[in-house]
Amino acid sequence: MPSDLQFMRLALEQAECARSQAEVPVGAVLVHAGVVVARGANCPIGTCDPTAHAEIMALRAAGRALGTYRLIDTTMYVTLEPCAMCAAAIVHARVGRLVFGAWDPRAGAVGSTLNLLALPSQNHRVDAFGGVLMEECAALLQTFFATRRA
């Protein structure tokens, strides 16, 4: 069975796809029963859609692939700690587990600025783990922004 590292590498491939389209390089994959059922790459600029984050794109594709919006017993792998919008969507989709790469000290909502997954009012709990391939995920983002600032 593939490991968290292998699935995070697939998420990094999606981040590279976003980067190649001049989007912020964030990628996500959603896994069910050890099989990738959906992929997502950041694309709000190209789609003119502020909600088109990698996580949202993967959740939308997974819902279509599995025929349900309740993504129970799935794991999402994403290269950057989810923002508040994405963290809330992950909870509402009932994703079972979240694995992310780089922490986002400015906008991360899974522990950096706040933790939406731990609110007592939530009707679903998501098991979250950060820091998987953190250096690779962070380097991709740092290089992208350094190039844009130059």
mmCIF file of N, CA, C and O in Angstrom, residues 8-101:
data_model
loop_
_atom_site.group_PDB
_atom_site.id
_atom_site.type_symbol
_atom_site.label_atom_id
_atom_site.label_comp_id
_atom_site.label_asym_id
_atom_site.label_seq_id
_atom_site.Cartn_x
_atom_site.Cartn_y
_atom_site.Cartn_z
ATOM 1 N N MET A 8 2.055 12.286 -0.986
ATOM 2 C CA MET A 8 2.464 13.694 -0.953
ATOM 3 C C MET A 8 3.274 14.037 -2.203
ATOM 4 O O MET A 8 3.167 15.147 -2.726
ATOM 5 N N ARG A 9 4.037 13.095 -2.706
ATOM 6 C CA ARG A 9 4.769 13.347 -3.959
ATOM 7 C C ARG A 9 3.797 13.578 -5.116
ATOM 8 O O ARG A 9 4.054 14.394 -6.009
ATOM 9 N N LEU A 10 2.679 12.869 -5.104
ATOM 10 C CA LEU A 10 1.652 13.102 -6.135
ATOM 11 C C LEU A 10 1.040 14.494 -5.976
ATOM 12 O O LEU A 10 0.754 15.168 -6.971
ATOM 13 N N ALA A 11 0.854 14.915 -4.738
ATOM 14 C CA ALA A 11 0.347 16.273 -4.496
ATOM 15 C C ALA A 11 1.365 17.305 -4.986
ATOM 16 O O ALA A 11 0.986 18.332 -5.563
ATOM 17 N N LEU A 12 2.651 17.020 -4.787
ATOM 18 C CA LEU A 12 3.693 17.918 -5.299
ATOM 19 C C LEU A 12 3.653 18.009 -6.828
ATOM 20 O O LEU A 12 3.895 19.077 -7.393
ATOM 21 N N GLU A 13 3.324 16.910 -7.496
ATOM 22 C CA GLU A 13 3.172 16.949 -8.955
ATOM 23 C C GLU A 13 2.045 17.905 -9.348
ATOM 24 O O GLU A 13 2.160 18.649 -10.326
ATOM 25 N N GLN A 14 0.971 17.890 -8.583
ATOM 26 C CA GLN A 14 -0.136 18.811 -8.849
ATOM 27 C C GLN A 14 0.285 20.254 -8.599
ATOM 28 O O GLN A 14 -0.106 21.158 -9.336
ATOM 29 N N ALA A 15 1.096 20.466 -7.568
ATOM 30 C CA ALA A 15 1.610 21.807 -7.292
ATOM 31 C C ALA A 15 2.468 22.294 -8.460
ATOM 32 O O ALA A 15 2.407 23.468 -8.844
ATOM 33 N N GLU A 16 3.258 21.397 -9.030
ATOM 34 C CA GLU A 16 4.067 21.753 -10.207
ATOM 35 C C GLU A 16 3.165 22.125 -11.385
ATOM 36 O O GLU A 16 3.489 23.044 -12.148
ATOM 37 N N CYS A 17 2.050 21.430 -11.534
ATOM 38 C CA CYS A 17 1.092 21.775 -12.596
ATOM 39 C C CYS A 17 0.571 23.196 -12.389
ATOM 40 O O CYS A 17 0.461 23.974 -13.350
ATOM 41 N N ALA A 18 0.246 23.532 -11.145
ATOM 42 C CA ALA A 18 -0.221 24.891 -10.850
ATOM 43 C C ALA A 18 0.869 25.899 -11.179
ATOM 44 O O ALA A 18 0.606 26.921 -11.822
ATOM 45 N N ARG A 19 2.096 25.617 -10.752
ATOM 46 C CA ARG A 19 3.224 26.527 -11.015
ATOM 47 C C ARG A 19 3.412 26.754 -12.513
ATOM 48 O O ARG A 19 3.643 27.873 -12.959
ATOM 49 N N SER A 20 3.266 25.693 -13.291
ATOM 50 C CA SER A 20 3.459 25.816 -14.743
ATOM 51 C C SER A 20 2.399 26.700 -15.397
ATOM 52 O O SER A 20 2.587 27.176 -16.510
ATOM 53 N N GLN A 21 1.302 26.932 -14.693
ATOM 54 C CA GLN A 21 0.241 27.816 -15.186
ATOM 55 C C GLN A 21 0.292 29.195 -14.515
ATOM 56 O O GLN A 21 -0.687 29.939 -14.554
ATOM 57 N N ALA A 22 1.420 29.485 -13.856
ATOM 58 C CA ALA A 22 1.628 30.754 -13.141
ATOM 59 C C ALA A 22 0.678 30.933 -11.961
ATOM 60 O O ALA A 22 0.385 32.055 -11.554
ATOM 61 N N GLU A 23 0.217 29.829 -11.419
ATOM 62 C CA GLU A 23 -0.612 29.839 -10.210
ATOM 63 C C GLU A 23 0.291 29.562 -9.011
ATOM 64 O O GLU A 23 1.361 28.968 -9.152
ATOM 65 N N VAL A 24 -0.150 29.959 -7.827
ATOM 66 C CA VAL A 24 0.587 29.620 -6.615
ATOM 67 C C VAL A 24 0.672 28.099 -6.545
ATOM 68 O O VAL A 24 -0.349 27.407 -6.666
ATOM 69 N N PRO A 25 1.880 27.549 -6.400
ATOM 70 C CA PRO A 25 2.061 26.097 -6.508
ATOM 71 C C PRO A 25 1.602 25.306 -5.283
ATOM 72 O O PRO A 25 2.381 24.989 -4.381
ATOM 73 N N VAL A 26 0.312 25.010 -5.275
ATOM 74 C CA VAL A 26 -0.276 24.158 -4.245
ATOM 75 C C VAL A 26 -1.003 23.046 -4.967
ATOM 76 O O VAL A 26 -1.718 23.286 -5.948
ATOM 77 N N GLY A 27 -0.805 21.819 -4.480
ATOM 78 C CA GLY A 27 -1.459 20.668 -5.086
ATOM 79 C C GLY A 27 -2.072 19.775 -4.028
ATOM 80 O O GLY A 27 -1.656 19.789 -2.867
ATOM 81 N N ALA A 28 -3.068 19.009 -4.448
ATOM 82 C CA ALA A 28 -3.768 18.109 -3.532
ATOM 83 C C ALA A 28 -4.174 16.828 -4.247
ATOM 84 O O ALA A 28 -4.421 16.841 -5.458
ATOM 85 N N VAL A 29 -4.218 15.752 -3.497
ATOM 86 C CA VAL A 29 -4.818 14.503 -3.975
ATOM 87 C C VAL A 29 -5.714 13.967 -2.871
ATOM 88 O O VAL A 29 -5.449 14.169 -1.681
ATOM 89 N N LEU A 30 -6.774 13.296 -3.265
ATOM 90 C CA LEU A 30 -7.690 12.676 -2.312
ATOM 91 C C LEU A 30 -7.675 11.182 -2.562
ATOM 92 O O LEU A 30 -7.812 10.730 -3.708
ATOM 93 N N VAL A 31 -7.492 10.436 -1.487
ATOM 94 C CA VAL A 31 -7.300 8.990 -1.563
ATOM 95 C C VAL A 31 -8.429 8.282 -0.818
ATOM 96 O O VAL A 31 -8.818 8.702 0.283
ATOM 97 N N HIS A 32 -8.938 7.210 -1.423
ATOM 98 C CA HIS A 32 -9.936 6.355 -0.780
ATOM 99 C C HIS A 32 -9.500 4.913 -0.944
ATOM 100 O O HIS A 32 -9.208 4.479 -2.071
ATOM 101 N N ALA A 33 -9.418 4.190 0.140
ATOM 102 C CA ALA A 33 -9.018 2.773 0.124
ATOM 103 C C ALA A 33 -7.687 2.565 -0.595
ATOM 104 O O ALA A 33 -7.525 1.625 -1.361
ATOM 105 N N GLY A 34 -6.754 3.490 -0.376
ATOM 106 C CA GLY A 34 -5.427 3.355 -0.954
ATOM 107 C C GLY A 34 -5.301 3.726 -2.415
ATOM 108 O O GLY A 34 -4.249 3.531 -3.013
ATOM 109 N N VAL A 35 -6.363 4.287 -2.994
ATOM 110 C CA VAL A 35 -6.370 4.645 -4.410
ATOM 111 C C VAL A 35 -6.674 6.134 -4.550
ATOM 112 O O VAL A 35 -7.598 6.654 -3.907
ATOM 113 N N VAL A 36 -5.928 6.825 -5.407
ATOM 114 C CA VAL A 36 -6.202 8.237 -5.676
ATOM 115 C C VAL A 36 -7.512 8.327 -6.454
ATOM 116 O O VAL A 36 -7.640 7.747 -7.526
ATOM 117 N N VAL A 37 -8.479 9.047 -5.887
ATOM 118 C CA VAL A 37 -9.762 9.216 -6.566
ATOM 119 C C VAL A 37 -9.918 10.614 -7.158
ATOM 120 O O VAL A 37 -10.800 10.833 -7.990
ATOM 121 N N ALA A 38 -9.054 11.555 -6.718
ATOM 122 C CA ALA A 38 -9.155 12.918 -7.251
ATOM 123 C C ALA A 38 -7.846 13.655 -7.040
ATOM 124 O O ALA A 38 -7.096 13.361 -6.113
ATOM 125 N N ARG A 39 -7.629 14.625 -7.924
ATOM 126 C CA ARG A 39 -6.443 15.479 -7.863
ATOM 127 C C ARG A 39 -6.901 16.915 -8.006
ATOM 128 O O ARG A 39 -7.933 17.180 -8.632
ATOM 129 N N GLY A 40 -6.107 17.826 -7.467
ATOM 130 C CA GLY A 40 -6.437 19.237 -7.601
ATOM 131 C C GLY A 40 -5.184 20.076 -7.612
ATOM 132 O O GLY A 40 -4.240 19.797 -6.873
ATOM 133 N N ALA A 41 -5.175 21.077 -8.458
ATOM 134 C CA ALA A 41 -4.090 22.048 -8.523
ATOM 135 C C ALA A 41 -4.691 23.436 -8.352
ATOM 136 O O ALA A 41 -5.793 23.696 -8.832
ATOM 137 N N ASN A 42 -3.986 24.289 -7.655
ATOM 138 C CA ASN A 42 -4.437 25.654 -7.457
ATOM 139 C C ASN A 42 -4.708 26.301 -8.815
ATOM 140 O O ASN A 42 -3.868 26.234 -9.711
ATOM 141 N N CYS A 43 -5.861 26.947 -8.987
ATOM 142 C CA CYS A 43 -6.148 27.599 -10.270
ATOM 143 C C CYS A 43 -7.112 28.776 -10.158
ATOM 144 O O CYS A 43 -7.898 29.005 -11.079
ATOM 145 N N PRO A 44 -7.078 29.566 -9.085
ATOM 146 C CA PRO A 44 -8.013 30.696 -9.014
ATOM 147 C C PRO A 44 -7.765 31.772 -10.058
ATOM 148 O O PRO A 44 -8.714 32.404 -10.518
ATOM 149 N N ILE A 45 -6.511 31.982 -10.458
ATOM 150 C CA ILE A 45 -6.215 33.031 -11.434
ATOM 151 C C ILE A 45 -6.772 32.643 -12.800
ATOM 152 O O ILE A 45 -7.516 33.402 -13.425
ATOM 153 N N GLY A 46 -6.430 31.448 -13.260
ATOM 154 C CA GLY A 46 -6.854 30.999 -14.576
ATOM 155 C C GLY A 46 -8.349 30.794 -14.713
ATOM 156 O O GLY A 46 -8.903 30.968 -15.800
ATOM 157 N N THR A 47 -9.017 30.453 -13.619
ATOM 158 C CA THR A 47 -10.459 30.211 -13.676
ATOM 159 C C THR A 47 -11.281 31.424 -13.247
ATOM 160 O O THR A 47 -12.507 31.383 -13.331
ATOM 161 N N CYS A 48 -10.594 32.477 -12.789
ATOM 162 C CA CYS A 48 -11.288 33.656 -12.240
ATOM 163 C C CYS A 48 -12.255 33.248 -11.136
ATOM 164 O O CYS A 48 -13.363 33.768 -11.021
ATOM 165 N N ASP A 49 -11.806 32.289 -10.316
ATOM 166 C CA ASP A 49 -12.634 31.729 -9.250
ATOM 167 C C ASP A 49 -11.839 31.745 -7.947
ATOM 168 O O ASP A 49 -10.901 30.967 -7.784
ATOM 169 N N PRO A 50 -12.184 32.627 -7.024
ATOM 170 C CA PRO A 50 -11.423 32.717 -5.784
ATOM 171 C C PRO A 50 -11.487 31.455 -4.919
ATOM 172 O O PRO A 50 -10.667 31.280 -4.024
ATOM 173 N N THR A 51 -12.425 30.568 -5.194
ATOM 174 C CA THR A 51 -12.521 29.322 -4.424
ATOM 175 C C THR A 51 -11.759 28.170 -5.062
ATOM 176 O O THR A 51 -11.764 27.066 -4.529
ATOM 177 N N ALA A 52 -11.081 28.387 -6.160
ATOM 178 C CA ALA A 52 -10.425 27.306 -6.902
ATOM 179 C C ALA A 52 -9.052 26.949 -6.318
ATOM 180 O O ALA A 52 -8.062 26.847 -7.025
ATOM 181 N N HIS A 53 -9.033 26.731 -5.015
ATOM 182 C CA HIS A 53 -7.816 26.245 -4.359
ATOM 183 C C HIS A 53 -7.671 24.756 -4.658
ATOM 184 O O HIS A 53 -8.655 24.081 -4.982
ATOM 185 N N ALA A 54 -6.466 24.247 -4.524
ATOM 186 C CA ALA A 54 -6.196 22.843 -4.835
ATOM 187 C C ALA A 54 -7.117 21.897 -4.060
ATOM 188 O O ALA A 54 -7.651 20.938 -4.621
ATOM 189 N N GLU A 55 -7.322 22.190 -2.780
ATOM 190 C CA GLU A 55 -8.171 21.323 -1.959
ATOM 191 C C GLU A 55 -9.602 21.303 -2.469
ATOM 192 O O GLU A 55 -10.233 20.239 -2.542
ATOM 193 N N ILE A 56 -10.121 22.463 -2.808
ATOM 194 C CA ILE A 56 -11.504 22.558 -3.292
ATOM 195 C C ILE A 56 -11.647 21.825 -4.622
ATOM 196 O O ILE A 56 -12.628 21.100 -4.840
ATOM 197 N N MET A 57 -10.664 21.993 -5.496
ATOM 198 C CA MET A 57 -10.712 21.301 -6.788
ATOM 199 C C MET A 57 -10.707 19.775 -6.574
ATOM 200 O O MET A 57 -11.443 19.046 -7.247
ATOM 201 N N ALA A 58 -9.888 19.302 -5.645
ATOM 202 C CA ALA A 58 -9.843 17.855 -5.358
ATOM 203 C C ALA A 58 -11.149 17.379 -4.728
ATOM 204 O O ALA A 58 -11.648 16.298 -5.078
ATOM 205 N N LEU A 59 -11.723 18.168 -3.821
ATOM 206 C CA LEU A 59 -13.005 17.781 -3.202
ATOM 207 C C LEU A 59 -14.112 17.701 -4.252
ATOM 208 O O LEU A 59 -14.910 16.760 -4.249
ATOM 209 N N ARG A 60 -14.154 18.672 -5.147
ATOM 210 C CA ARG A 60 -15.178 18.662 -6.209
ATOM 211 C C ARG A 60 -15.021 17.431 -7.097
ATOM 212 O O ARG A 60 -16.008 16.752 -7.419
ATOM 213 N N ALA A 61 -13.796 17.137 -7.495
ATOM 214 C CA ALA A 61 -13.548 15.978 -8.359
ATOM 215 C C ALA A 61 -13.858 14.677 -7.630
ATOM 216 O O ALA A 61 -14.408 13.744 -8.224
ATOM 217 N N ALA A 62 -13.541 14.603 -6.353
ATOM 218 C CA ALA A 62 -13.821 13.387 -5.578
ATOM 219 C C ALA A 62 -15.321 13.166 -5.428
ATOM 220 O O ALA A 62 -15.800 12.026 -5.536
ATOM 221 N N GLY A 63 -16.053 14.224 -5.197
ATOM 222 C CA GLY A 63 -17.509 14.096 -5.099
ATOM 223 C C GLY A 63 -18.107 13.525 -6.373
ATOM 224 O O GLY A 63 -18.962 12.633 -6.335
ATOM 225 N N ARG A 64 -17.617 14.026 -7.510
ATOM 226 C CA ARG A 64 -18.103 13.502 -8.793
ATOM 227 C C ARG A 64 -17.667 12.050 -8.976
ATOM 228 O O ARG A 64 -18.461 11.205 -9.411
ATOM 229 N N ALA A 65 -16.419 11.737 -8.647
ATOM 230 C CA ALA A 65 -15.895 10.380 -8.855
ATOM 231 C C ALA A 65 -16.590 9.357 -7.964
ATOM 232 O O ALA A 65 -16.859 8.227 -8.399
ATOM 233 N N LEU A 66 -16.887 9.748 -6.731
ATOM 234 C CA LEU A 66 -17.495 8.807 -5.781
ATOM 235 C C LEU A 66 -19.016 8.904 -5.731
ATOM 236 O O LEU A 66 -19.670 8.085 -5.096
ATOM 237 N N GLY A 67 -19.565 9.914 -6.390
ATOM 238 C CA GLY A 67 -21.024 10.062 -6.434
ATOM 239 C C GLY A 67 -21.632 10.503 -5.121
ATOM 240 O O GLY A 67 -22.803 10.228 -4.851
ATOM 241 N N THR A 68 -20.864 11.227 -4.303
ATOM 242 C CA THR A 68 -21.384 11.705 -3.024
ATOM 243 C C THR A 68 -20.542 12.872 -2.544
ATOM 244 O O THR A 68 -19.365 12.979 -2.884
ATOM 245 N N TYR A 69 -21.159 13.738 -1.758
ATOM 246 C CA TYR A 69 -20.395 14.839 -1.173
ATOM 247 C C TYR A 69 -19.798 14.441 0.169
ATOM 248 O O TYR A 69 -18.976 15.153 0.717
ATOM 249 N N ARG A 70 -20.212 13.312 0.702
ATOM 250 C CA ARG A 70 -19.679 12.824 1.981
ATOM 251 C C ARG A 70 -18.497 11.909 1.693
ATOM 252 O O ARG A 70 -18.680 10.748 1.331
ATOM 253 N N LEU A 71 -17.318 12.457 1.853
ATOM 254 C CA LEU A 71 -16.090 11.752 1.488
ATOM 255 C C LEU A 71 -15.509 11.007 2.687
ATOM 256 O O LEU A 71 -14.333 11.137 3.023
ATOM 257 N N ILE A 72 -16.366 10.219 3.299
ATOM 258 C CA ILE A 72 -16.013 9.451 4.491
ATOM 259 C C ILE A 72 -14.907 8.445 4.143
ATOM 260 O O ILE A 72 -14.872 7.903 3.045
ATOM 261 N N ASP A 73 -14.009 8.215 5.102
ATOM 262 C CA ASP A 73 -12.905 7.262 4.943
ATOM 263 C C ASP A 73 -11.942 7.654 3.822
ATOM 264 O O ASP A 73 -11.367 6.788 3.171
ATOM 265 N N THR A 74 -11.781 8.941 3.598
ATOM 266 C CA THR A 74 -10.802 9.406 2.622
ATOM 267 C C THR A 74 -9.677 10.137 3.351
ATOM 268 O O THR A 74 -9.835 10.561 4.496
ATOM 269 N N THR A 75 -8.575 10.281 2.648
ATOM 270 C CA THR A 75 -7.450 11.074 3.146
ATOM 271 C C THR A 75 -7.093 12.097 2.092
ATOM 272 O O THR A 75 -6.952 11.749 0.914
ATOM 273 N N MET A 76 -6.948 13.351 2.520
ATOM 274 C CA MET A 76 -6.494 14.395 1.613
ATOM 275 C C MET A 76 -5.035 14.685 1.915
ATOM 276 O O MET A 76 -4.647 14.854 3.062
ATOM 277 N N TYR A 77 -4.249 14.754 0.827
ATOM 278 C CA TYR A 77 -2.841 15.149 0.893
ATOM 279 C C TYR A 77 -2.738 16.481 0.185
ATOM 280 O O TYR A 77 -3.178 16.611 -0.963
ATOM 281 N N VAL A 78 -2.173 17.477 0.859
ATOM 282 C CA VAL A 78 -2.040 18.807 0.262
ATOM 283 C C VAL A 78 -0.680 19.377 0.650
ATOM 284 O O VAL A 78 -0.186 19.147 1.752
ATOM 285 N N THR A 79 -0.077 20.100 -0.274
ATOM 286 C CA THR A 79 1.292 20.563 -0.089
ATOM 287 C C THR A 79 1.427 21.734 0.882
ATOM 288 O O THR A 79 2.521 22.007 1.356
ATOM 289 N N LEU A 80 0.329 22.411 1.188
ATOM 290 C CA LEU A 80 0.352 23.560 2.090
ATOM 291 C C LEU A 80 -0.797 23.445 3.077
ATOM 292 O O LEU A 80 -1.911 23.045 2.698
ATOM 293 N N GLU A 81 -0.543 23.823 4.307
ATOM 294 C CA GLU A 81 -1.595 23.830 5.328
ATOM 295 C C GLU A 81 -2.817 24.577 4.788
ATOM 296 O O GLU A 81 -2.702 25.709 4.316
ATOM 297 N N PRO A 82 -3.999 23.967 4.866
ATOM 298 C CA PRO A 82 -5.197 24.610 4.320
ATOM 299 C C PRO A 82 -5.563 25.928 5.003
ATOM 300 O O PRO A 82 -5.360 26.106 6.207
ATOM 301 N N CYS A 83 -6.124 26.818 4.204
ATOM 302 C CA CYS A 83 -6.670 28.082 4.703
ATOM 303 C C CYS A 83 -8.023 27.796 5.372
ATOM 304 O O CYS A 83 -8.509 26.663 5.366
ATOM 305 N N ALA A 84 -8.650 28.837 5.900
ATOM 306 C CA ALA A 84 -9.928 28.666 6.588
ATOM 307 C C ALA A 84 -11.014 28.105 5.661
ATOM 308 O O ALA A 84 -11.774 27.208 6.049
ATOM 309 N N MET A 85 -11.092 28.608 4.430
ATOM 310 C CA MET A 85 -12.098 28.116 3.490
ATOM 311 C C MET A 85 -11.916 26.626 3.239
ATOM 312 O O MET A 85 -12.874 25.845 3.293
ATOM 313 N N CYS A 86 -10.679 26.230 2.966
ATOM 314 C CA CYS A 86 -10.416 24.836 2.629
ATOM 315 C C CYS A 86 -10.560 23.919 3.839
ATOM 316 O O CYS A 86 -11.098 22.808 3.722
ATOM 317 N N ALA A 87 -10.114 24.381 5.003
ATOM 318 C CA ALA A 87 -10.260 23.577 6.220
ATOM 319 C C ALA A 87 -11.744 23.326 6.508
ATOM 320 O O ALA A 87 -12.146 22.198 6.837
ATOM 321 N N ALA A 88 -12.562 24.356 6.371
ATOM 322 C CA ALA A 88 -13.999 24.191 6.595
ATOM 323 C C ALA A 88 -14.613 23.235 5.573
ATOM 324 O O ALA A 88 -15.439 22.384 5.920
ATOM 325 N N ALA A 89 -14.208 23.349 4.324
ATOM 326 C CA ALA A 89 -14.726 22.440 3.295
ATOM 327 C C ALA A 89 -14.327 20.992 3.576
ATOM 328 O O ALA A 89 -15.122 20.074 3.364
ATOM 329 N N ILE A 90 -13.111 20.786 4.058
ATOM 330 C CA ILE A 90 -12.645 19.439 4.401
ATOM 331 C C ILE A 90 -13.510 18.850 5.512
ATOM 332 O O ILE A 90 -13.896 17.678 5.458
ATOM 333 N N VAL A 91 -13.842 19.665 6.507
ATOM 334 C CA VAL A 91 -14.735 19.205 7.584
ATOM 335 C C VAL A 91 -16.116 18.884 7.029
ATOM 336 O O VAL A 91 -16.671 17.813 7.291
ATOM 337 N N HIS A 92 -16.680 19.787 6.236
ATOM 338 C CA HIS A 92 -18.034 19.580 5.703
ATOM 339 C C HIS A 92 -18.105 18.382 4.768
ATOM 340 O O HIS A 92 -19.146 17.726 4.681
ATOM 341 N N ALA A 93 -17.010 18.068 4.097
ATOM 342 C CA ALA A 93 -16.981 16.901 3.220
ATOM 343 C C ALA A 93 -16.784 15.606 4.008
ATOM 344 O O ALA A 93 -16.897 14.526 3.451
ATOM 345 N N ARG A 94 -16.481 15.743 5.280
ATOM 346 C CA ARG A 94 -16.262 14.600 6.179
ATOM 347 C C ARG A 94 -15.048 13.755 5.791
ATOM 348 O O ARG A 94 -15.064 12.529 5.908
ATOM 349 N N VAL A 95 -14.017 14.446 5.295
ATOM 350 C CA VAL A 95 -12.749 13.772 5.030
ATOM 351 C C VAL A 95 -12.252 13.215 6.360
ATOM 352 O O VAL A 95 -12.329 13.881 7.394
ATOM 353 N N GLY A 96 -11.745 11.991 6.346
ATOM 354 C CA GLY A 96 -11.322 11.363 7.589
ATOM 355 C C GLY A 96 -9.965 11.810 8.078
ATOM 356 O O GLY A 96 -9.731 11.919 9.286
ATOM 357 N N ARG A 97 -9.073 12.078 7.142
ATOM 358 C CA ARG A 97 -7.691 12.369 7.511
ATOM 359 C C ARG A 97 -7.123 13.405 6.554
ATOM 360 O O ARG A 97 -7.389 13.373 5.361
ATOM 361 N N LEU A 98 -6.331 14.315 7.106
ATOM 362 C CA LEU A 98 -5.667 15.360 6.335
ATOM 363 C C LEU A 98 -4.175 15.273 6.607
ATOM 364 O O LEU A 98 -3.749 15.255 7.761
ATOM 365 N N VAL A 99 -3.377 15.210 5.533
ATOM 366 C CA VAL A 99 -1.921 15.211 5.640
ATOM 367 C C VAL A 99 -1.429 16.373 4.788
ATOM 368 O O VAL A 99 -1.773 16.460 3.615
ATOM 369 N N PHE A 100 -0.658 17.276 5.387
ATOM 370 C CA PHE A 100 -0.158 18.402 4.609
ATOM 371 C C PHE A 100 1.345 18.547 4.770
ATOM 372 O O PHE A 100 1.946 18.007 5.693
ATOM 373 N N GLY A 101 1.928 19.289 3.825
ATOM 374 C CA GLY A 101 3.373 19.463 3.796
ATOM 375 C C GLY A 101 3.838 20.659 4.595
ATOM 376 O O GLY A 101 4.156 20.548 5.777
#
